[in-house]
Tab-separated table of C-alpha atoms in Angstrom:
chain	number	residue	atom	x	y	z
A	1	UNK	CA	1.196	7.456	-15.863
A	2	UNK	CA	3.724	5.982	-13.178
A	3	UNK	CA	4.587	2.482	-13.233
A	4	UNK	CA	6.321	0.540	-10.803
A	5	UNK	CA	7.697	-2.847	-11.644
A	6	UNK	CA	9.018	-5.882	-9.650
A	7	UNK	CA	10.507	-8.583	-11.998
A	8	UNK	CA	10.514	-11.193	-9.121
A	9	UNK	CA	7.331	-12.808	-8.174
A	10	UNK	CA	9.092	-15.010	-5.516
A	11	UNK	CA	12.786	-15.126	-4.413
A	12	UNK	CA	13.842	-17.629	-1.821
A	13	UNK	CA	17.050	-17.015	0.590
A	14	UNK	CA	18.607	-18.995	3.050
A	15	UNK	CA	18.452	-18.113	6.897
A	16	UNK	CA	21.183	-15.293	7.505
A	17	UNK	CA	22.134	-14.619	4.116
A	18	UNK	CA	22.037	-11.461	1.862
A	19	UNK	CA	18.852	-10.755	-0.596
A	20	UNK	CA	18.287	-8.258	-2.940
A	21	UNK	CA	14.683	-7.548	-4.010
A	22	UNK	CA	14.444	-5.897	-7.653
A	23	UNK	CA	12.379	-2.902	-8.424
A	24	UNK	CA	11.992	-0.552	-11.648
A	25	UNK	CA	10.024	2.528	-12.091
A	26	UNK	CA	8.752	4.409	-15.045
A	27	UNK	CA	7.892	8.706	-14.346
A	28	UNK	CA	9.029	11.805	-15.991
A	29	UNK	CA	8.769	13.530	-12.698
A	30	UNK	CA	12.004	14.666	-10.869
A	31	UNK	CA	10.751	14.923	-7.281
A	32	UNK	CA	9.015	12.144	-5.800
A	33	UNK	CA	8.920	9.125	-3.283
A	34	UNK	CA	9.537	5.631	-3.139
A	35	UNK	CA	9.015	3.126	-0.203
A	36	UNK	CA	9.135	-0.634	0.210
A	37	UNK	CA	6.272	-2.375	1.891
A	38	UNK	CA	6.115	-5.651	3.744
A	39	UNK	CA	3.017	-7.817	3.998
A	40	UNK	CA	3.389	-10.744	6.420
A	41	UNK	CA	1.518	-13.517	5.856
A	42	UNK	CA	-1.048	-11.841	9.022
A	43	UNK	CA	-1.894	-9.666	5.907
A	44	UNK	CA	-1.018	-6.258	7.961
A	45	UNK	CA	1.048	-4.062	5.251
A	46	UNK	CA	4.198	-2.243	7.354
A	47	UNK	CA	6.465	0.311	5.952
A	48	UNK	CA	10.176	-1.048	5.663
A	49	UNK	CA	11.661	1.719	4.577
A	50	UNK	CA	11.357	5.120	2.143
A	51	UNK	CA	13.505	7.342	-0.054
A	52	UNK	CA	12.996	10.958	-1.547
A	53	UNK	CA	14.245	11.390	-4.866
A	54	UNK	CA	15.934	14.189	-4.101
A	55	UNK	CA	18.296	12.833	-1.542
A	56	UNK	CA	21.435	10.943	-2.998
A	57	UNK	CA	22.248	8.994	0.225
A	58	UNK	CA	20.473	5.645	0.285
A	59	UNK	CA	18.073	4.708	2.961
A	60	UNK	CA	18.691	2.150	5.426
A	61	UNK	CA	16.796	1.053	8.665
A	62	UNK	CA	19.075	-1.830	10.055
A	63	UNK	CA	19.043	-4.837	8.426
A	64	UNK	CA	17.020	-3.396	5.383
A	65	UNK	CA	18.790	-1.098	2.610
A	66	UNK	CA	18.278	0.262	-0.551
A	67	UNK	CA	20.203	0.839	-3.908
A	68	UNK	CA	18.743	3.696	-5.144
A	69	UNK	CA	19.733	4.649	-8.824
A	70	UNK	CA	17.731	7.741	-10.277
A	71	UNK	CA	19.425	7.620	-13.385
A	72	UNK	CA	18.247	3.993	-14.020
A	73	UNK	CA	15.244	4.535	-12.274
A	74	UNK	CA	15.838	1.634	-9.853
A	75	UNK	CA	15.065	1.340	-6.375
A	76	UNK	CA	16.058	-2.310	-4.913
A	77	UNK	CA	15.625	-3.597	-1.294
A	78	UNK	CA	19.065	-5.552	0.378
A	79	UNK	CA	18.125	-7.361	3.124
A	80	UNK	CA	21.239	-8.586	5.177
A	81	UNK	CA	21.553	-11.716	7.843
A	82	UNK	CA	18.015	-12.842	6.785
A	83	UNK	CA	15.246	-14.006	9.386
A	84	UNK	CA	12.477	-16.253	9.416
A	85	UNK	CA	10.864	-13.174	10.163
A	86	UNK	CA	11.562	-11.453	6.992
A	87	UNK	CA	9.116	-13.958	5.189
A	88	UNK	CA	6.708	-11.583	3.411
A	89	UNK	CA	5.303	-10.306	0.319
A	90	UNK	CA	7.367	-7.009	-0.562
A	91	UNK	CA	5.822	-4.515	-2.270
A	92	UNK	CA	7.665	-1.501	-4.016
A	93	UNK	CA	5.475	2.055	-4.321
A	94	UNK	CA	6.388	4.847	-5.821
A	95	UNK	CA	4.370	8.184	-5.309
A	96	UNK	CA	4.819	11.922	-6.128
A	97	UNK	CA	3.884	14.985	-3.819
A	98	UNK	CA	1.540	17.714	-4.412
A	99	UNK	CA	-1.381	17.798	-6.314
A	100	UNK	CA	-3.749	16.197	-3.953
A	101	UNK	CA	-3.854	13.239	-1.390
A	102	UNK	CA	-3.137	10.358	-4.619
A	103	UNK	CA	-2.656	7.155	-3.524
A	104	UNK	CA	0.503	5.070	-3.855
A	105	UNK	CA	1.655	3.379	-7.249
A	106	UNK	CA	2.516	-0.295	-6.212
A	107	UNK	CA	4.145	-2.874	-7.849
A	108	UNK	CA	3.041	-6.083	-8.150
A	109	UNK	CA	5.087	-7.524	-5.168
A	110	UNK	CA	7.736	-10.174	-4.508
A	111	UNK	CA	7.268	-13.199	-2.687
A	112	UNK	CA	9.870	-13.524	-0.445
A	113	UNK	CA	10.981	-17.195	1.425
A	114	UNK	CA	13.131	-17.635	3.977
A	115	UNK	CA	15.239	-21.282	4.243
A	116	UNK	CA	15.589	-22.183	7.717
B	1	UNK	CA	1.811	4.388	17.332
B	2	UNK	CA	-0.522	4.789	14.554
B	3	UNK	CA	-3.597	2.036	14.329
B	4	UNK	CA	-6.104	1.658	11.431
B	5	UNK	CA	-8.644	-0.649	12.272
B	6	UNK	CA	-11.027	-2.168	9.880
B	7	UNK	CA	-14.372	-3.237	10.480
B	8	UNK	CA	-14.056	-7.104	9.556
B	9	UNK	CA	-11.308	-9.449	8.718
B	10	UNK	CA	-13.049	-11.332	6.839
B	11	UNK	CA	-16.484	-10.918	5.154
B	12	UNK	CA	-19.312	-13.037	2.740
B	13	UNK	CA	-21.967	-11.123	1.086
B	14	UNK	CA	-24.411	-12.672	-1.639
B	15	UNK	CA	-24.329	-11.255	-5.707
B	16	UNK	CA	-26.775	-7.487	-5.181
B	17	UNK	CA	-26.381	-7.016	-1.785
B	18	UNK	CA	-25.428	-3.819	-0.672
B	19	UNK	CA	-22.129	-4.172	1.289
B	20	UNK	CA	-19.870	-1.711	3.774
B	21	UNK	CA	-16.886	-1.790	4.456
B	22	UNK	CA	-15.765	0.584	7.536
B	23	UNK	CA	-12.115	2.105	8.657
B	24	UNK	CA	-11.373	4.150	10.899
B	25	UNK	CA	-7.828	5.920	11.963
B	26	UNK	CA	-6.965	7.690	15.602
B	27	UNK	CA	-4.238	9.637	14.458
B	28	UNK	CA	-6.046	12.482	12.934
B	29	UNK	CA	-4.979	11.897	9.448
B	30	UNK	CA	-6.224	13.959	6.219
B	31	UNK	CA	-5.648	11.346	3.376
B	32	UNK	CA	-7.614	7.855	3.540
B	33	UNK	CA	-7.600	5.860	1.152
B	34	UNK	CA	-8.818	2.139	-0.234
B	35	UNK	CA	-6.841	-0.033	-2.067
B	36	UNK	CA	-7.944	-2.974	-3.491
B	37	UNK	CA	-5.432	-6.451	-3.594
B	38	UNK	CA	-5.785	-9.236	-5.819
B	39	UNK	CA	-3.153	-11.658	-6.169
B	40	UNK	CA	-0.666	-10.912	-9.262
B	41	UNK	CA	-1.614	-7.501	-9.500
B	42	UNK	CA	-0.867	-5.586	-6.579
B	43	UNK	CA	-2.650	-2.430	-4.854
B	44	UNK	CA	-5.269	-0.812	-6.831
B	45	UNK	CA	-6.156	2.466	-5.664
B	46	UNK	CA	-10.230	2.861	-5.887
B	47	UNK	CA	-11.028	5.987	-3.845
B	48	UNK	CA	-9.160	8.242	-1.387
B	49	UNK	CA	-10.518	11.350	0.429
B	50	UNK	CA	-8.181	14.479	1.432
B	51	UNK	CA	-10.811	15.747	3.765
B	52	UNK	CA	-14.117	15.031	4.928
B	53	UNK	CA	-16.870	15.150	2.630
B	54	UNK	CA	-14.157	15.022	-0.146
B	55	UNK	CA	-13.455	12.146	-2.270
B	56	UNK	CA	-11.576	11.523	-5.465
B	57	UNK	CA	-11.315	8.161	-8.091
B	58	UNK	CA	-8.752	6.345	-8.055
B	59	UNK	CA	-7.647	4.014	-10.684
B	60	UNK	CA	-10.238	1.817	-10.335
B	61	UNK	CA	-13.894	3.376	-8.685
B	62	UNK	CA	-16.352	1.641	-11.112
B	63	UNK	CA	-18.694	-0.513	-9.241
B	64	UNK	CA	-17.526	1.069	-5.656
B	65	UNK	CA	-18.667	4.549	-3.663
B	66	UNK	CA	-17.033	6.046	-0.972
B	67	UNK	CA	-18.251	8.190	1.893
B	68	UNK	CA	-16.627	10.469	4.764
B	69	UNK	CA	-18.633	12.282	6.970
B	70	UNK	CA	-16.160	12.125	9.793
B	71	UNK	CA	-12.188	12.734	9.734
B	72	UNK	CA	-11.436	9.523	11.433
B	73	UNK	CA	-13.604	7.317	8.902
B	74	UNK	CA	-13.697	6.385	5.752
B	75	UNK	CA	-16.227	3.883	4.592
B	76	UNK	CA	-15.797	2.022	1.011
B	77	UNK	CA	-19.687	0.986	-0.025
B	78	UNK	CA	-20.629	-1.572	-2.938
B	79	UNK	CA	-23.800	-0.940	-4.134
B	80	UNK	CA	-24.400	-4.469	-5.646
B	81	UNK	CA	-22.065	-6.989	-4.833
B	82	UNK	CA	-20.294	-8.760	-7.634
B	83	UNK	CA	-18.620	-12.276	-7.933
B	84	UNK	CA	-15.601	-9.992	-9.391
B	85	UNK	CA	-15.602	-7.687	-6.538
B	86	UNK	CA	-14.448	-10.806	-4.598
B	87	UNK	CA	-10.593	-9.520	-3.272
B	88	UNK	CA	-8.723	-8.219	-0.071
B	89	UNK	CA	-9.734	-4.762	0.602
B	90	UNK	CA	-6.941	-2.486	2.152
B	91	UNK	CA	-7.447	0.713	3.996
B	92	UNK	CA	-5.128	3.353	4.563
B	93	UNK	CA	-4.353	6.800	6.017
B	94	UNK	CA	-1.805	9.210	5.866
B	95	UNK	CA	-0.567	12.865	7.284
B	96	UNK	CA	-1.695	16.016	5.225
B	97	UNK	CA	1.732	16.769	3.192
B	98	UNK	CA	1.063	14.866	-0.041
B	99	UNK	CA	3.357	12.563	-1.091
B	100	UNK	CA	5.357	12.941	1.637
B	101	UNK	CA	3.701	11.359	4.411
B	102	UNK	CA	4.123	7.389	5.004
B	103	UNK	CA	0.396	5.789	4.666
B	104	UNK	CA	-0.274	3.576	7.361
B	105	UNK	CA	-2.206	0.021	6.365
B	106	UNK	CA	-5.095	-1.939	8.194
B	107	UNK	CA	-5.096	-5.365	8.202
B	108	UNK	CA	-7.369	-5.534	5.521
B	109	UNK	CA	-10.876	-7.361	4.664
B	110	UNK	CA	-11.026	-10.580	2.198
B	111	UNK	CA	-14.608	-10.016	0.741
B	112	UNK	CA	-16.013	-13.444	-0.603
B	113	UNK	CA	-18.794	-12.611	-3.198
B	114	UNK	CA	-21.041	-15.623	-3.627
């Protein structure tokens, strides 16, 4: 069985600075998925951003990028020039395709805190 | 943009009653799903449904039942509430190519099981 796991329950940045969010998988598969979730304190989960396994260029969607590491089976979140807005739990999921609709493997998420 | 709506934000039901929790999706999506959040451990998938009519277990079904008759809902159904059932209760939906498709969150219901 996949496992996903984030070794930070909380991390705590100041306003504008860098943050890296840590997150560690466990699979034998070689094709697969993995996405970062945020889940504002409104409780509505959003999709910050997703990799395929099978692409060596990391993902990034602005301010948000990953460090993807196959090898190591890592997958962490940078976020750069933090914002209040970036407060959040972050969530790490991992998830293969084919085989049926299965759900998402999650992590157990990070608590992330922004310093004004 | 893509909207899944669940039926209540927040919900209180008593130990044995029968409770439902509805969600519903506009974007004509095969894969539903219900998580199930509790603080320290994550998502919990309990059920999830590829088409209508279909359903499969998750990681954690015991205690829950799941029902689609229509492509656009998916309803999550305790049979008898119980005081560990208590939790935020995620629904989600995604495209048709497994795996591949981003799944797309509701806001979620916090059940309170008294």
């Amino acid at each position: 069985a996949q496992t996903v796991t984030q070794s930070q329950p909380e991390m705590s940045v100041q306003e504008a600075e860098t943050v890296t969010l840590s997150c560690t998988y466990d699979t034998s598969e070689s094709d697969y998925y993995l996405f970062w979730y945020k889940q504002p304190p409104s409780r509505q989960m959003i999709l910050v951003i997703r990799q395929e396994a099978y692409k060596q260029q990391n993902a990034t969607e602005n301010r948000f990028s990953v460090n993807f590491q196959k090898a190591a089976k890592s997958f962490s979140l940078k976020i750069s020039d933090s914002q209040l807005g970036d407060a959040a739990m972050y969530f790490c999921a991992y998830r293969t395709p084919g085989g049926g609709a299965d759900g998402l493997t999650f992590g157990k998420g990070t608590h992330l805190i922004i310093q004004p | 943009d893509v909207k899944v709506t669940q039926s209540s934000r927040y919900l209180v039901k008593r130990t044995g009653e029968k409770v439902f929790l509805e969600c519903v999706q506009d974007m004509d999506h095969e894969n539903m799903f219900w998580y199930r959040q509790d603080p320290g451990l994550g998502l919990r998938l309990i059920y999830f449904s590829y088409d209508v009519k279909m359903k499969e277990k998750g990681d954690i079904p015991e205690g829950y039942s799941v029902s689609r008759e229509k492509k656009e809902r998916f309803s999550l159904i305790l049979e008898s509430a119980s005081t560990n059932q208590t939790s935020m209760y995620l629904c989600a939906s995604s495209f048709g190519d497994r795996g591949r498709d981003t799944q797309y969150f509701g806001p979620g219901t916090r059940l309170t099981v008294l």
